[in-house]
Coordinates of C-alpha atoms and ligand atoms in Angstrom, one line a residue:
M18 CA -58.3 -10.8 14.0
N19 CA -57.0 -7.3 14.5
N20 CA -53.4 -6.3 14.0
E21 CA -52.3 -6.6 17.6
Q22 CA -53.9 -10.0 18.0
L23 CA -52.2 -11.2 14.7
I24 CA -48.8 -10.0 15.9
A25 CA -49.2 -11.5 19.3
L26 CA -50.3 -14.9 18.0
D27 CA -47.6 -14.8 15.4
Q28 CA -45.0 -14.3 18.2
Q29 CA -46.6 -17.1 20.2
H30 CA -46.8 -19.8 17.5
V31 CA -45.1 -19.0 14.3
W32 CA -41.4 -19.5 13.6
H33 CA -39.8 -17.0 11.1
P34 CA -36.5 -17.4 9.1
Y35 CA -33.5 -17.5 11.4
A36 CA -35.7 -16.3 14.3
S37 CA -35.7 -16.7 18.0
M38 CA -39.0 -18.0 19.7
D39 CA -37.8 -16.5 23.0
N40 CA -39.3 -13.0 22.9
P41 CA -39.2 -12.7 19.1
P42 CA -39.3 -9.3 17.5
P43 CA -42.7 -8.4 16.1
A44 CA -43.1 -9.1 12.3
Y45 CA -44.9 -6.6 10.1
P46 CA -48.3 -7.9 9.0
V47 CA -48.7 -7.5 5.2
V48 CA -52.1 -7.6 3.6
G49 CA -51.2 -7.1 -0.1
A50 CA -48.4 -6.6 -2.5
H51 CA -48.7 -4.8 -5.9
G52 CA -46.0 -3.9 -8.3
V53 CA -43.0 -2.8 -6.2
R54 CA -45.1 -2.0 -3.1
L55 CA -45.9 -4.0 0.1
H56 CA -49.1 -3.0 1.8
L57 CA -48.9 -3.2 5.5
A58 CA -52.0 -4.0 7.6
D59 CA -51.7 -0.6 9.3
G60 CA -52.3 1.2 6.0
R61 CA -48.7 2.1 5.2
Q62 CA -47.1 1.2 1.9
L63 CA -43.4 0.3 1.5
I64 CA -41.2 0.3 -1.6
D65 CA -39.8 -3.2 -1.7
G66 CA -36.0 -3.4 -2.1
M67 CA -35.8 -7.2 -1.5
A68 CA -38.0 -8.6 -4.2
S69 CA -38.8 -11.2 -1.5
W70 CA -35.2 -12.5 -1.6
W71 CA -34.3 -12.2 -5.3
C72 CA -37.6 -13.7 -6.5
A73 CA -40.2 -11.1 -7.5
I74 CA -38.5 -9.9 -10.6
H75 CA -41.7 -8.7 -12.3
G76 CA -43.2 -7.1 -9.2
Y77 CA -46.0 -8.5 -7.1
N78 CA -49.5 -9.6 -8.2
H79 CA -48.7 -9.5 -11.9
P80 CA -52.0 -9.9 -13.8
Y81 CA -50.3 -12.1 -16.5
I82 CA -48.9 -14.5 -13.9
N83 CA -52.1 -14.5 -12.0
A84 CA -54.1 -15.4 -15.1
A85 CA -51.7 -18.2 -16.0
M86 CA -52.1 -19.6 -12.4
Q87 CA -55.9 -19.4 -12.6
A88 CA -56.0 -21.1 -16.0
Q89 CA -53.8 -23.9 -14.8
M90 CA -55.9 -24.3 -11.6
N91 CA -58.9 -25.0 -13.8
D92 CA -57.1 -27.9 -15.4
M93 CA -55.2 -29.3 -12.4
S94 CA -53.2 -27.8 -9.6
H95 CA -51.2 -30.9 -8.9
V96 CA -50.7 -34.4 -10.1
M97 CA -47.9 -36.9 -9.3
F98 CA -44.9 -36.9 -11.6
G99 CA -44.1 -40.6 -11.4
G100 CA -45.3 -42.2 -14.6
I101 CA -47.3 -39.0 -15.5
T102 CA -46.3 -36.0 -17.5
H103 CA -47.9 -32.7 -18.6
E104 CA -47.4 -29.8 -21.0
P105 CA -46.5 -27.2 -18.4
A106 CA -43.5 -29.2 -17.2
V107 CA -42.4 -30.3 -20.7
R108 CA -42.6 -26.8 -22.1
L109 CA -40.7 -25.4 -19.1
A110 CA -37.9 -27.9 -19.4
Q111 CA -37.6 -27.2 -23.1
R112 CA -37.4 -23.5 -22.5
L113 CA -34.9 -23.8 -19.7
V114 CA -32.6 -26.0 -21.8
A115 CA -32.8 -23.4 -24.6
M116 CA -32.0 -20.4 -22.5
T117 CA -29.3 -21.8 -20.2
P118 CA -25.7 -22.3 -21.3
D119 CA -25.0 -24.9 -24.0
G120 CA -24.7 -28.5 -23.1
L121 CA -27.4 -28.6 -20.4
E122 CA -30.1 -30.9 -21.7
K123 CA -31.8 -32.8 -18.8
V124 CA -34.0 -31.1 -16.3
F125 CA -34.9 -32.3 -12.8
F126 CA -37.6 -30.3 -11.1
S127 CA -37.9 -29.9 -7.3
D128 CA -39.6 -27.6 -4.8
S129 CA -36.9 -25.3 -3.4
G130 CA -33.4 -24.1 -4.0
S131 CA -31.9 -26.1 -1.2
V132 CA -33.4 -29.3 -2.7
A133 CA -32.0 -28.3 -6.2
V134 CA -28.6 -28.2 -4.5
E135 CA -29.1 -31.5 -2.8
V136 CA -30.0 -33.0 -6.2
A137 CA -27.0 -31.4 -7.8
I138 CA -24.6 -32.9 -5.2
K139 CA -26.3 -36.3 -5.5
M140 CA -26.0 -36.2 -9.3
A141 CA -22.3 -35.6 -9.0
L142 CA -21.9 -38.4 -6.6
Q143 CA -23.9 -40.9 -8.6
Y144 CA -22.0 -39.8 -11.8
W145 CA -18.6 -40.8 -10.4
H146 CA -20.1 -43.9 -8.7
A147 CA -21.4 -45.0 -12.1
K148 CA -18.0 -44.4 -13.6
G149 CA -16.4 -46.7 -11.1
Q150 CA -14.8 -43.9 -9.2
A151 CA -16.8 -44.0 -6.0
N152 CA -13.9 -42.3 -4.1
K153 CA -14.8 -39.1 -5.9
N154 CA -17.4 -38.3 -3.3
R155 CA -16.4 -35.0 -1.8
M156 CA -17.2 -31.5 -3.0
L157 CA -14.8 -28.6 -3.4
T158 CA -16.1 -25.2 -2.8
V159 CA -15.0 -21.6 -2.0
R160 CA -15.5 -19.7 1.3
N161 CA -18.3 -17.2 1.6
G162 CA -20.6 -19.4 -0.4
Y163 CA -24.3 -20.0 0.4
H164 CA -26.2 -22.9 -1.0
G165 CA -29.1 -23.5 1.3
D166 CA -30.2 -24.8 4.7
T167 CA -30.6 -28.5 4.3
F168 CA -27.8 -30.8 5.4
G169 CA -26.1 -31.5 2.1
A170 CA -26.4 -27.8 1.1
M171 CA -25.2 -26.6 4.5
A172 CA -22.1 -28.7 4.2
V173 CA -20.9 -26.6 1.2
C174 CA -21.8 -23.2 2.8
D175 CA -19.1 -21.1 4.3
P176 CA -17.9 -23.1 7.3
V177 CA -17.6 -20.0 9.5
N178 CA -20.1 -17.4 8.5
G179 CA -22.4 -19.8 6.7
M180 CA -24.7 -19.8 9.8
H181 CA -24.1 -23.5 10.2
S182 CA -20.9 -24.0 12.2
L183 CA -23.1 -25.4 14.9
F184 CA -23.6 -28.5 12.8
A185 CA -20.0 -28.9 11.7
S186 CA -19.6 -32.2 13.5
V187 CA -22.4 -34.0 11.8
L188 CA -21.9 -32.6 8.3
P189 CA -20.0 -34.4 5.5
Q190 CA -16.5 -32.9 5.3
H191 CA -15.7 -31.2 2.0
Y192 CA -12.7 -29.2 0.7
F193 CA -12.7 -25.5 0.9
C194 CA -10.5 -22.8 -0.5
D195 CA -10.5 -19.0 -0.3
A196 CA -13.3 -17.0 -1.9
P197 CA -12.4 -15.5 -5.3
P198 CA -10.9 -12.0 -4.8
L199 CA -13.5 -9.2 -4.7
G200 CA -14.2 -7.2 -7.8
F201 CA -16.1 -7.9 -11.0
E202 CA -13.6 -5.9 -13.0
R203 CA -10.5 -6.9 -11.1
P204 CA -7.8 -8.2 -13.5
L205 CA -6.8 -11.8 -12.8
A206 CA -3.5 -12.1 -10.9
D207 CA -1.2 -15.0 -11.5
T208 CA -1.7 -16.4 -8.0
D209 CA -5.5 -15.9 -7.8
L210 CA -6.3 -19.6 -8.4
D211 CA -3.2 -21.1 -6.8
E212 CA -5.1 -22.4 -3.8
L213 CA -7.9 -23.8 -5.9
E214 CA -5.4 -25.6 -8.2
Q215 CA -3.5 -27.0 -5.2
Q216 CA -6.7 -28.5 -3.8
L217 CA -7.5 -30.0 -7.1
K218 CA -4.0 -31.3 -7.6
D219 CA -3.9 -32.9 -4.1
N220 CA -7.4 -34.2 -3.9
H221 CA -9.0 -34.6 -7.3
G222 CA -9.2 -38.3 -6.7
N223 CA -11.7 -37.6 -4.0
I224 CA -13.5 -34.6 -5.5
A225 CA -16.7 -35.1 -7.4
G226 CA -17.4 -31.5 -8.2
L227 CA -16.6 -27.8 -7.6
I228 CA -19.8 -26.1 -6.5
L229 CA -20.0 -22.3 -6.5
E230 CA -22.2 -19.3 -7.1
P231 CA -20.9 -17.8 -10.3
I232 CA -19.9 -14.1 -10.2
V233 CA -22.2 -13.2 -7.3
Q234 CA -21.8 -14.8 -3.8
G235 CA -25.1 -14.0 -2.2
A236 CA -26.1 -14.7 1.3
G237 CA -22.5 -15.6 2.3
G238 CA -21.3 -12.0 1.8
M239 CA -22.9 -10.3 -1.2
R240 CA -19.5 -10.4 -3.0
F241 CA -18.9 -9.9 -6.7
Y242 CA -16.0 -11.5 -8.5
S243 CA -14.6 -11.5 -12.0
P244 CA -15.6 -13.6 -15.0
A245 CA -11.9 -14.2 -15.6
W246 CA -11.7 -16.0 -12.3
L247 CA -14.7 -18.1 -13.1
K248 CA -13.4 -18.9 -16.5
A249 CA -10.1 -20.0 -15.1
A250 CA -11.8 -22.2 -12.4
A251 CA -13.9 -23.9 -15.1
I252 CA -10.7 -24.7 -17.1
L253 CA -9.2 -26.2 -13.9
C254 CA -12.2 -28.4 -13.4
K255 CA -11.8 -29.9 -16.9
K256 CA -8.0 -30.3 -16.3
Y257 CA -8.5 -32.2 -13.0
D258 CA -11.6 -34.2 -14.1
V259 CA -14.0 -32.6 -11.7
L260 CA -17.6 -31.5 -12.4
L261 CA -18.5 -27.9 -12.3
I262 CA -21.8 -27.2 -10.4
A263 CA -23.1 -23.6 -10.9
D264 CA -25.6 -22.5 -8.2
E265 CA -27.5 -19.8 -10.1
I266 CA -30.4 -19.9 -7.7
A267 CA -29.9 -16.2 -6.8
T268 CA -28.2 -15.0 -10.0
G269 CA -30.4 -16.7 -12.6
F270 CA -32.8 -14.9 -14.9
G271 CA -31.0 -11.6 -15.3
R272 CA -30.3 -10.4 -11.8
S273 CA -26.5 -9.9 -12.3
G274 CA -27.0 -8.1 -15.7
A275 CA -26.5 -11.3 -17.7
L276 CA -29.3 -13.8 -18.2
F277 CA -27.2 -16.3 -16.2
A278 CA -24.0 -15.2 -14.4
C279 CA -22.1 -18.0 -16.2
N280 CA -22.7 -16.2 -19.5
Y281 CA -20.3 -13.4 -18.3
A282 CA -17.5 -16.0 -18.5
D283 CA -18.9 -18.1 -21.3
V284 CA -18.8 -21.0 -19.0
Q285 CA -20.8 -24.2 -19.5
P286 CA -21.3 -25.9 -16.1
D287 CA -21.9 -29.7 -16.0
I288 CA -24.8 -29.1 -13.5
L289 CA -26.8 -25.9 -13.0
C290 CA -29.2 -25.1 -10.1
L291 CA -32.1 -22.7 -10.6
G292 CA -34.7 -21.4 -8.1
K293 CA -35.9 -18.2 -6.6
A294 CA -36.9 -16.0 -9.6
I295 CA -37.9 -19.1 -11.7
T296 CA -41.6 -18.5 -10.9
G297 CA -41.2 -14.7 -10.7
G298 CA -41.6 -15.0 -7.0
T299 CA -45.0 -16.5 -7.1
M300 CA -44.4 -20.1 -5.9
S301 CA -41.7 -22.3 -4.4
F302 CA -40.0 -24.1 -7.3
A303 CA -36.5 -25.1 -8.5
A304 CA -34.7 -27.0 -11.2
T305 CA -31.4 -28.8 -11.6
L306 CA -30.1 -29.1 -15.1
T307 CA -27.3 -31.4 -16.4
S308 CA -25.7 -32.6 -19.5
R309 CA -26.6 -35.6 -21.6
Q310 CA -23.3 -37.2 -20.7
V311 CA -23.8 -36.9 -16.9
A312 CA -27.4 -38.0 -17.1
T313 CA -26.6 -41.0 -19.3
T314 CA -23.7 -42.1 -17.2
I315 CA -25.9 -41.9 -14.0
S316 CA -28.6 -43.9 -15.8
R317 CA -26.2 -46.7 -16.9
G318 CA -24.8 -47.0 -13.3
E319 CA -25.6 -49.6 -10.7
A320 CA -29.0 -48.0 -9.8
S321 CA -30.0 -47.6 -13.5
C322 CA -31.8 -44.4 -12.5
F323 CA -31.3 -41.2 -10.6
M324 CA -32.2 -41.8 -7.0
H325 CA -34.5 -38.9 -6.2
G326 CA -38.2 -38.0 -6.5
P327 CA -39.9 -35.3 -4.5
T328 CA -43.7 -35.7 -3.9
F329 CA -44.4 -32.3 -5.5
M330 CA -41.9 -32.8 -8.4
G331 CA -43.0 -30.9 -11.5
N332 CA -46.0 -29.3 -9.8
P333 CA -48.2 -28.2 -12.7
L334 CA -49.2 -24.9 -11.1
A335 CA -45.6 -24.0 -10.4
C336 CA -44.6 -25.0 -14.0
A337 CA -47.4 -22.9 -15.5
V338 CA -46.4 -19.9 -13.4
A339 CA -42.7 -20.4 -14.3
N340 CA -43.7 -20.4 -18.0
A341 CA -45.7 -17.2 -17.5
S342 CA -42.7 -15.6 -15.8
L343 CA -40.4 -16.6 -18.7
D344 CA -43.0 -15.1 -21.1
L345 CA -42.8 -11.8 -19.2
L346 CA -39.0 -12.0 -19.1
E347 CA -38.8 -12.7 -22.9
K348 CA -41.3 -9.9 -23.7
S349 CA -39.7 -7.4 -21.5
D350 CA -36.5 -5.5 -22.1
W351 CA -35.0 -6.9 -18.8
K352 CA -31.5 -6.2 -19.9
A353 CA -32.3 -2.4 -20.2
Q354 CA -34.3 -2.6 -16.9
V355 CA -31.4 -4.2 -15.0
K356 CA -28.9 -1.8 -16.6
G357 CA -31.1 1.2 -15.6
L358 CA -31.3 -0.1 -12.0
E359 CA -27.5 -0.7 -12.0
Q360 CA -26.9 2.9 -13.0
G361 CA -29.5 4.3 -10.5
L362 CA -28.0 2.2 -7.7
K363 CA -24.5 3.4 -8.5
V364 CA -25.6 7.0 -8.4
H365 CA -27.7 6.9 -5.3
L366 CA -25.6 4.6 -3.2
A367 CA -22.4 6.5 -4.1
K368 CA -23.8 9.3 -1.9
A369 CA -23.0 7.1 1.2
A370 CA -19.5 6.1 0.1
Q371 CA -17.9 8.7 2.3
A372 CA -20.0 8.1 5.4
S373 CA -17.9 7.2 8.4
Y374 CA -19.8 4.0 9.0
V375 CA -19.6 2.7 5.4
E376 CA -16.8 0.3 4.5
D377 CA -17.7 -0.5 0.9
V378 CA -20.3 0.3 -1.7
R379 CA -20.7 -2.2 -4.6
V380 CA -23.3 -2.6 -7.4
L381 CA -23.7 -5.2 -10.1
G382 CA -26.8 -5.5 -12.2
A383 CA -29.9 -5.1 -10.1
I384 CA -27.9 -5.7 -6.9
G385 CA -26.8 -2.8 -4.6
V386 CA -24.7 -3.4 -1.5
L387 CA -23.7 -1.1 1.3
Q388 CA -21.2 -2.8 3.6
V389 CA -21.0 -1.1 7.0
K390 CA -18.2 -1.3 9.5
E391 CA -20.3 -2.7 12.4
P392 CA -23.0 -5.3 12.2
V393 CA -26.4 -3.7 12.5
D394 CA -29.0 -4.5 15.1
L395 CA -31.8 -5.8 12.9
G396 CA -34.7 -5.0 15.2
R397 CA -33.7 -1.4 15.6
I398 CA -32.7 -0.7 12.0
Q399 CA -35.7 -2.5 10.5
K400 CA -38.1 -0.1 12.2
M401 CA -36.1 2.9 11.0
L402 CA -36.3 1.6 7.4
V403 CA -40.0 0.9 7.7
D404 CA -40.5 4.4 9.1
E405 CA -38.8 5.7 5.9
G406 CA -41.3 3.8 3.8
V407 CA -38.9 1.1 2.5
W408 CA -38.6 -2.6 2.9
V409 CA -34.9 -3.6 3.2
R410 CA -33.7 -6.4 5.4
P411 CA -30.0 -6.0 6.4
F412 CA -27.9 -9.0 7.4
G413 CA -24.9 -8.4 9.7
K414 CA -22.8 -5.7 8.1
L415 CA -24.6 -6.0 4.8
V416 CA -27.4 -3.5 3.9
Y417 CA -28.4 -4.4 0.4
V418 CA -31.2 -4.2 -2.2
M419 CA -32.2 -6.3 -5.2
P420 CA -35.4 -4.6 -6.4
P421 CA -38.0 -6.0 -8.8
Y422 CA -36.8 -5.2 -12.4
I423 CA -39.8 -3.1 -13.0
M424 CA -39.0 -0.5 -10.4
S425 CA -39.2 3.1 -11.7
P426 CA -36.3 5.5 -11.4
Q427 CA -38.4 7.6 -8.9
D428 CA -39.2 4.6 -6.7
L429 CA -35.5 3.5 -6.9
E430 CA -34.4 6.9 -5.7
F431 CA -37.0 6.8 -2.9
L432 CA -35.8 3.4 -1.9
C433 CA -32.1 4.3 -1.8
Q434 CA -32.7 7.6 0.0
G435 CA -34.9 5.9 2.6
M436 CA -32.1 3.3 3.1
L437 CA -29.4 6.0 3.5
K438 CA -31.6 8.2 5.8
A439 CA -32.3 5.2 8.0
L440 CA -28.6 4.3 8.1
A441 CA -27.5 7.8 8.9
A442 CA -30.1 8.0 11.8
Y443 CA -29.1 4.6 13.0
F444 CA -25.4 5.3 13.2
E445 CA -25.8 8.8 14.7
E446 CA -27.8 7.4 17.5
S447 CA -25.4 4.6 18.2
P448 CA -23.6 5.1 21.5
Ligands
PLP17 C1 -31.5 -19.0 -1.6 C2 -30.4 -19.8 -2.2 C3 -30.4 -21.2 -2.0 C4 -31.5 -21.9 -1.3 O1 -32.7 -21.8 -1.8 P1 -34.1 -22.0 -0.9 O2 -35.2 -21.9 -1.9 O3 -34.1 -21.0 0.2 O4 -33.9 -23.4 -0.4 C5 -29.4 -21.9 -2.6 N1 -28.4 -21.3 -3.2 C6 -28.3 -19.9 -3.4 C7 -27.2 -19.3 -4.2 C8 -29.3 -19.2 -2.8 O5 -29.3 -17.8 -3.0

């Protein structure tokens, strides 16, 4: 198949994320990915600023991860998890328990982030049901959140910009309050949690859990907020007898500069969702962790068990790869890598701060965000970015990068410059 045929057949048959099938824009055929570079079929190489949506923290095609995958394939790629166990899963669970905030002891494996969120919500509902408080069956969440695309997860995404308003009439209705005020270092004001507390005061009899993305709101706005706010929210959850569910699918494993974003506030959630970087970007995999108390309560409830069991639960290949990714993370100085990226991003992106089309520049850990004043036309800017030799995929007004941790200062500079050049060209050409 030559490149043109591939693109044409792709447009004819293959649906892409949030894509139209009516005259879809051409996708870029990729034939390989090594380190921080994507190799296009037409011979060009792009510096990758997306890490395939937060995932490829060690870069692509890592020989250590590949070796672990091959070794596991020689034993077994998959085996059902009902009534069967294996060392890759047990080791991974043990390590996740050890590295995540205190109190999380029980691990439920699943195949994607959205499912990990569904599992978390179901755990919270089953917990209160088992305690004889079945009325506590709604979630409380903050606006600008993003928790996935399945129905349960959609229902706790931002109701307006969460890409799901179309489905509002069929989604379960939850409680929302305003997003935490912007700014990682913003001092907490007296009134910052008033709305949250009012919701809890009024509705805690119906609220099973507060679900949120700690410190970094990702796909719902790329917003950073303060550890002080998170800490105060966690205290309110205890006060009003509501579970705290931390969705660290995007932030987990160092991305925000802390191993888990909850660590910034020294918060111990009752339920924690992990995904994305858990396998270093190699396979689809996720986990939901909870405390002994929640797990035991669920298990002593009417059902005597947790009512969930995906077919590919605990997939050995994914567990082996996740263990290899954790080995790399532990052996690396990820904290220094992320700090280095943070400093580089601050320096390079600051150059755009004064541009007429830029509304805000913000950086936390290995996450750099340029918020522009007008939503960008993706098809047009994507080509300009690729022509600059970088892979960045803007979303609305957000032009952002979250590079692999291993990116060199030179490649980071090239990435940021390419992004700024493409943006400058894009806005100068705008009518
Ligand atoms: C990506 C994401 C999800 C959904 O994960 P999928 O693997 O795409 O289903 C959920 N929550 C957060 C915070 C995410 O960033």
